[in-house]
Amino acid sequence: MGSQGGFYQSKEFLDLVKSIGEARSKAEEDRIVLNEIETLKRRISEPDIPKRKMKEYIIRLVYIEMLGHDASFGYIHAVKMTHDDSLLVKRTGYLAVTLFLNEDHDLIILIVNTIQKDLKSDNYLVVCAALNAVCKLINEETIPAVLPQVMELLAHPKEAVRKKAIMALHRFYQKSPSSVSHLVSNFRKRLCDNDPGVMGATLCPLFELIARDVNSYKDLVISFVSILKQVAERRLSKAYDYHQMPAPFIQIKLLKILALLGSGDKQASENMYTVVGDIFRKCDSSSNIGNAVLYECICCVSSIYPNPKLLESAADVISRFLKSDSHNLKYMGIDALGRLIKISPEIAEQHQLAVIDCLEDPDDTLKRKTFELLYKMTKSTNVEVIVDRMIDYMISINDNHYKTEIASRCVELAEQFAPSNQWFIQTMNRVFEHAGDLVNIKVAHNLMRLIAEGFGEDDDNADTKLRSSAVESYLRILGEPKLPSVFLQVICWVLGEYGTADGMFSASDITGKLCDVAEAYSNDETVKAYATTALMKIYAFEIAARRKVDMLPECQSLMEELLASHSTDLQQRAYELQAVIGLDAHAVACIMPSDASCEDIEVDRDLSFLNDYIQEAIEKGAQPYIPESERSGMLNISNFRNQDHHEASSHGLRFEAYELPKPAVQSRIPQTLIASTEIVPVPEPMYPRESYQTTMPSIPSDAGSAELKLRLEGVQKKWGRSTYTPATSTSNSTSQKTVNGTSQGDGASTVSSMRETYDSRKPQVEVSHEKQKLAASLFGGSSKTEKSPATGHKAAKASSHVVEKSHVPKSSLEVASEKATPAQQPPDLLDLGEPTATSTALQLDPFKQLEGLLDATEVASAVNGAPAASRSPDIMALYADTAAGIHNKNDADLLSGLSNPSVTNMPGTTAMPQVTQSSSKGPNPKDSLEKDALVRQMGVNPSSQNPNLFKDLLG
Amino acid sequence: MIKAVMVMNTQGKPRLAKFFDFLPVEKQQELIRRVFGVLCSRPENVSNFIEAESIFGPDSRLVYNHFATLYFVVVFDSSENELAMLDLIQLLVQQTLERCFKNVCELDIVFNYSKIHTILDEIILGGQVLETRSTEIMRAVEEISKLEAATNAISFIPKSASSWLSR
């Protein structure tokens, strides 16, 4: 029976399969297979093997490889089989190579020639076999070798060949659009092929082409509609029927194409209404494939310019799906509902009970789909219920991928719609507790910032309360074992900033807890660093308040441990802590002002505060600073005494980057300030070098966020000052923002559009009390529909705000990146600016708006550089005693040495144009932002494929 | 586009695997194992769809169907319709394999490995559904079968592999 159909296999193969099937353990199976491999290796290289045998060996090899074993020794034999004259052997060879080899395999070169020959064969089966191989094995480089033949085959008399040739051409297009871009018109031509099968095959490449560029194919709308009409009216031969449906796969593809073409195009959509309506009516909803077509109709209807009648039909089908017993149909129903509520939100209400049923269904797939739907319909009235449910579900699952997704959605919803601060913090705590290591670190930084800034408004009292409650909840949560690292960082930071602020807890309470944390999570350096900095803050606040500081014994032992730590970061923090504790109240208050984490920081770019100090140094005989333009060669950073010596020694430390042309950069100086100011407080010889090195590689790539991030991390480590932690977090999140910006922006905008149009509804039908309650909380509520004009206003306001904030000149690159990413931000921002959401402040906070708008470096420099700059006189004074005359001189040199190299090393080529352009391009970002705001006001979301252009009309 | 078609038995043994974009053998094995892990944890009477993003990366869905001792799995992206993919499995199993083998069973698939591949090649090419008429598929397969029967006469491969290699 195994040999039915003529695909004969030998007894040996049957035995092999059987013995593998009967193997009781993986080890036994492996043994059998290894044995087989040995046999095959021996046999396959014997001379004069009968073709039949050879074919069977190759099939056995394929089988072995499918089981996960290496069969590469036989690849060459498979390749050789493709050269055979016998179709049977050749086909087997092609099958084997398509399964064995990837398109870049070395052996492909041996096949290309054969393929070329076979494509010209008279036997269409040979041609088909070759085309199969072409689809799998031809890569960008080899496309030209077979392209002419494939093009000829598009006109082959056999329809099976034409179909496959189209697929091959499509494959070429996927692999290298440019290599066949001049040939795409052939797809259009083949659309008129007189064989429906070929026409159907053409739809695949056309779908992809249209998805990439809708506008060039608008002229085909009429053709597609008429084809769909003919198919739906059963004009095709009976052979195309499938379960009594006329060519359903062709219908589905056509509907998908129409959905793309009709999206946001009223005129095109009007051509489609009749045919889609017909299909709705004619479709057989009892078969699976009939429902597939119906579902595709709904997708189409929700994508094209809305038509009330079609929407009604779509809603009917959805309710049929949702009422069905089949989970598959329920799933499709939920998915379709998610699409349709975008344009007619009121239909969600009639299905609320079905939705809740799906939420409690044992089917995980269905549940997830339902959560997706809920996510789309969240608004401020139901956010509590939805997020609560999502978190419960998140806790219940193990799949990290999905856990991460839900966690980030919870965070997103909570940030947007939080009804109260209390709730927000509690929600975040839950998310962090259960999925802390999975959420983006940025979320943690946002939370810290929120707590630090409070909620805007002038109600300091409320902010204080919020902080107290946060501190209280964190002290409680610290009792739990095994908290995620990110969460601990938040906790440490908040305890450090606000632990003692309201006087409820004494410094020793808080420091005790912090020491416990550092001890309990002793192998997590980041947490330890946060804890150390928090300790420093607590002590600094105590000193500043002129209270007596008693260091707890455990704290002392922790410090001793850290002073000898292998991590330079921890070590530095510990030393800083030690130094701060030894200072007097006034100095401490300057270094570590209380609750100043979100104060604006001014950068003194000219370092004018150093003038006195320099004057003094020069009077003592120090060398004056030589501007870089007046110097030749490079500076020896650590010790240069005179010009000659400098010239001589410079060879030892030469870096080629110093040779670059020197731009006269004014606006870039802040960058150098980071480096230079860093060394001022802690004049340890290793620092300048280190910071210099971390700065260097990153500067050349202004656009490369990954590298920027790298550098910023370096900065953070260097700084280690608690007051500046939020600043560091901002810069970190900036770089992340650039990475995720687009997708987040998308999500946010969809959600906001949902919320704007989604309206609340009247009371519901009678059902079990509990469900009714849930339904009411999910779907009910009395939120008003927000009008989009308000949105537009907000966007404009937000963007102008942003522009105001960004007083640092922008480079052309920044302008570009602004278009790419932050252009998506405004919806985000305006959602936060919404009056009902209390989290206004969070969204309007300047850091956030700066993100992406400013070059990350500049944000960092603006924030990091300034405090040190303005405060360093104090610190300088502190260290002045220890600094010897020569030392002073070196300091000055250090500064200059540091600032100059980094200026020079800024890619002369890129930095220059940026700076020069920055002045002329200045207004551009503003323009683009305003344009964006305007576009949004009109309801067009440029980032999505289906702009909700007509939301207002339907609203 | 369709990313992969897999057939595995209820013990998780792969019976057929066809990936339309090349993947190294180890990766294929891993994916099959993970898919099986998800499949066998599914309760009875639930939907045939699984969100497969955690296994196959973004924008991937999975449809499976269970026949006797076999799972048939199709992995695809958002340009395909889930229900239609479910029907594609039906088409493969009930309209094609059934006709080829009459009461198709796991052994048929194992023993006629290359034939199943031939059938699949007729239905799906380069990740796109090419043919859904079972009569056409059957006809194409029959033609190849006939050819196979015709060349049953034993012939020898003229040169040994080694001599060919040294060319």
mmCIF file of C-alpha atoms in Angstrom, chain B residues 43-142:
data_model
loop_
_atom_site.group_PDB
_atom_site.id
_atom_site.type_symbol
_atom_site.label_atom_id
_atom_site.label_comp_id
_atom_site.label_asym_id
_atom_site.label_seq_id
_atom_site.Cartn_x
_atom_site.Cartn_y
_atom_site.Cartn_z
ATOM 1 C CA PRO B 43 -7.246 21.782 24.878
ATOM 2 C CA GLU B 44 -9.925 20.048 22.827
ATOM 3 C CA ASN B 45 -12.540 21.992 20.973
ATOM 4 C CA VAL B 46 -10.759 25.264 20.670
ATOM 5 C CA SER B 47 -9.898 27.303 17.655
ATOM 6 C CA ASN B 48 -7.387 26.095 15.103
ATOM 7 C CA PHE B 49 -5.396 29.296 15.255
ATOM 8 C CA ILE B 50 -2.354 30.164 17.293
ATOM 9 C CA GLU B 51 -0.525 33.445 17.468
ATOM 10 C CA ALA B 52 2.949 32.341 16.564
ATOM 11 C CA GLU B 53 4.916 35.521 16.977
ATOM 12 C CA SER B 54 6.904 34.182 19.884
ATOM 13 C CA ILE B 55 8.037 31.260 17.750
ATOM 14 C CA PHE B 56 8.322 32.598 14.234
ATOM 15 C CA GLY B 57 8.921 36.283 14.815
ATOM 16 C CA PRO B 58 6.689 39.241 14.133
ATOM 17 C CA ASP B 59 3.711 38.984 11.844
ATOM 18 C CA SER B 60 3.277 35.253 11.857
ATOM 19 C CA ARG B 61 0.232 33.189 12.512
ATOM 20 C CA LEU B 62 -0.232 29.497 12.640
ATOM 21 C CA VAL B 63 -3.164 27.335 11.667
ATOM 22 C CA TYR B 64 -3.253 23.670 12.469
ATOM 23 C CA ASN B 65 -5.590 20.795 12.034
ATOM 24 C CA HIS B 66 -5.575 17.446 13.683
ATOM 25 C CA PHE B 67 -6.317 14.315 11.672
ATOM 26 C CA ALA B 68 -6.071 10.981 13.429
ATOM 27 C CA THR B 69 -2.444 10.779 14.551
ATOM 28 C CA LEU B 70 -1.202 13.777 12.590
ATOM 29 C CA TYR B 71 -1.045 17.510 13.009
ATOM 30 C CA PHE B 72 -0.985 19.540 9.829
ATOM 31 C CA VAL B 73 0.430 22.988 10.434
ATOM 32 C CA VAL B 74 0.641 26.006 8.161
ATOM 33 C CA VAL B 75 2.583 29.101 9.188
ATOM 34 C CA PHE B 76 1.916 32.332 7.341
ATOM 35 C CA ASP B 77 1.819 36.108 7.675
ATOM 36 C CA SER B 78 -0.929 38.695 7.674
ATOM 37 C CA SER B 79 -1.336 38.664 3.919
ATOM 38 C CA GLU B 80 -3.210 35.377 4.181
ATOM 39 C CA ASN B 81 -6.592 34.590 5.627
ATOM 40 C CA GLU B 82 -6.721 32.211 8.586
ATOM 41 C CA LEU B 83 -9.900 30.450 7.558
ATOM 42 C CA ALA B 84 -8.626 30.071 4.027
ATOM 43 C CA MET B 85 -5.440 28.497 5.330
ATOM 44 C CA LEU B 86 -7.511 26.084 7.343
ATOM 45 C CA ASP B 87 -9.242 25.171 4.119
ATOM 46 C CA LEU B 88 -5.917 24.751 2.420
ATOM 47 C CA ILE B 89 -5.129 22.025 4.923
ATOM 48 C CA GLN B 90 -8.495 20.482 4.187
ATOM 49 C CA LEU B 91 -7.738 20.652 0.511
ATOM 50 C CA LEU B 92 -4.396 18.988 0.993
ATOM 51 C CA VAL B 93 -5.627 16.253 3.250
ATOM 52 C CA GLN B 94 -9.175 15.507 2.290
ATOM 53 C CA GLN B 95 -9.260 16.321 -1.362
ATOM 54 C CA THR B 96 -5.783 15.351 -2.445
ATOM 55 C CA LEU B 97 -4.147 12.912 -0.092
ATOM 56 C CA GLU B 98 -7.402 11.045 0.412
ATOM 57 C CA ARG B 99 -7.729 10.611 -3.329
ATOM 58 C CA CYS B 100 -4.148 9.537 -3.715
ATOM 59 C CA PHE B 101 -4.074 7.053 -0.919
ATOM 60 C CA LYS B 102 -7.651 6.230 0.019
ATOM 61 C CA ASN B 103 -7.905 6.496 3.778
ATOM 62 C CA VAL B 104 -4.681 8.325 4.133
ATOM 63 C CA CYS B 105 -2.724 7.465 7.252
ATOM 64 C CA GLU B 106 0.527 8.461 8.852
ATOM 65 C CA LEU B 107 2.417 5.657 7.156
ATOM 66 C CA ASP B 108 1.336 6.786 3.713
ATOM 67 C CA ILE B 109 2.911 10.136 4.335
ATOM 68 C CA VAL B 110 6.143 8.670 5.593
ATOM 69 C CA PHE B 111 6.468 6.132 2.806
ATOM 70 C CA ASN B 112 5.535 8.523 0.053
ATOM 71 C CA TYR B 113 7.623 11.328 1.227
ATOM 72 C CA SER B 114 8.639 12.588 -2.190
ATOM 73 C CA LYS B 115 5.124 12.350 -3.529
ATOM 74 C CA ILE B 116 3.761 14.507 -0.750
ATOM 75 C CA HIS B 117 6.409 17.057 -1.591
ATOM 76 C CA THR B 118 5.364 16.931 -5.223
ATOM 77 C CA ILE B 119 1.748 17.537 -4.254
ATOM 78 C CA LEU B 120 2.726 20.428 -2.011
ATOM 79 C CA ASP B 121 4.812 21.924 -4.783
ATOM 80 C CA GLU B 122 1.746 21.923 -6.970
ATOM 81 C CA ILE B 123 -0.380 23.672 -4.360
ATOM 82 C CA ILE B 124 2.113 26.157 -2.963
ATOM 83 C CA LEU B 125 4.991 27.696 -4.852
ATOM 84 C CA GLY B 126 7.379 30.173 -3.368
ATOM 85 C CA GLY B 127 5.071 30.655 -0.405
ATOM 86 C CA GLN B 128 2.036 31.579 -2.476
ATOM 87 C CA VAL B 129 -1.048 29.473 -3.014
ATOM 88 C CA LEU B 130 -0.821 28.507 -6.644
ATOM 89 C CA GLU B 131 -3.447 25.912 -7.281
ATOM 90 C CA THR B 132 -6.551 24.992 -5.329
ATOM 91 C CA ARG B 133 -8.340 22.788 -7.822
ATOM 92 C CA SER B 134 -7.875 19.271 -6.569
ATOM 93 C CA THR B 135 -8.514 17.869 -10.038
ATOM 94 C CA GLU B 136 -5.604 19.875 -11.413
ATOM 95 C CA ILE B 137 -3.340 18.840 -8.597
ATOM 96 C CA MET B 138 -4.271 15.217 -9.059
ATOM 97 C CA ARG B 139 -3.696 15.440 -12.777
ATOM 98 C CA ALA B 140 -0.219 16.894 -12.351
ATOM 99 C CA VAL B 141 0.706 14.254 -9.829
ATOM 100 C CA GLU B 142 -0.644 11.470 -12.001
#
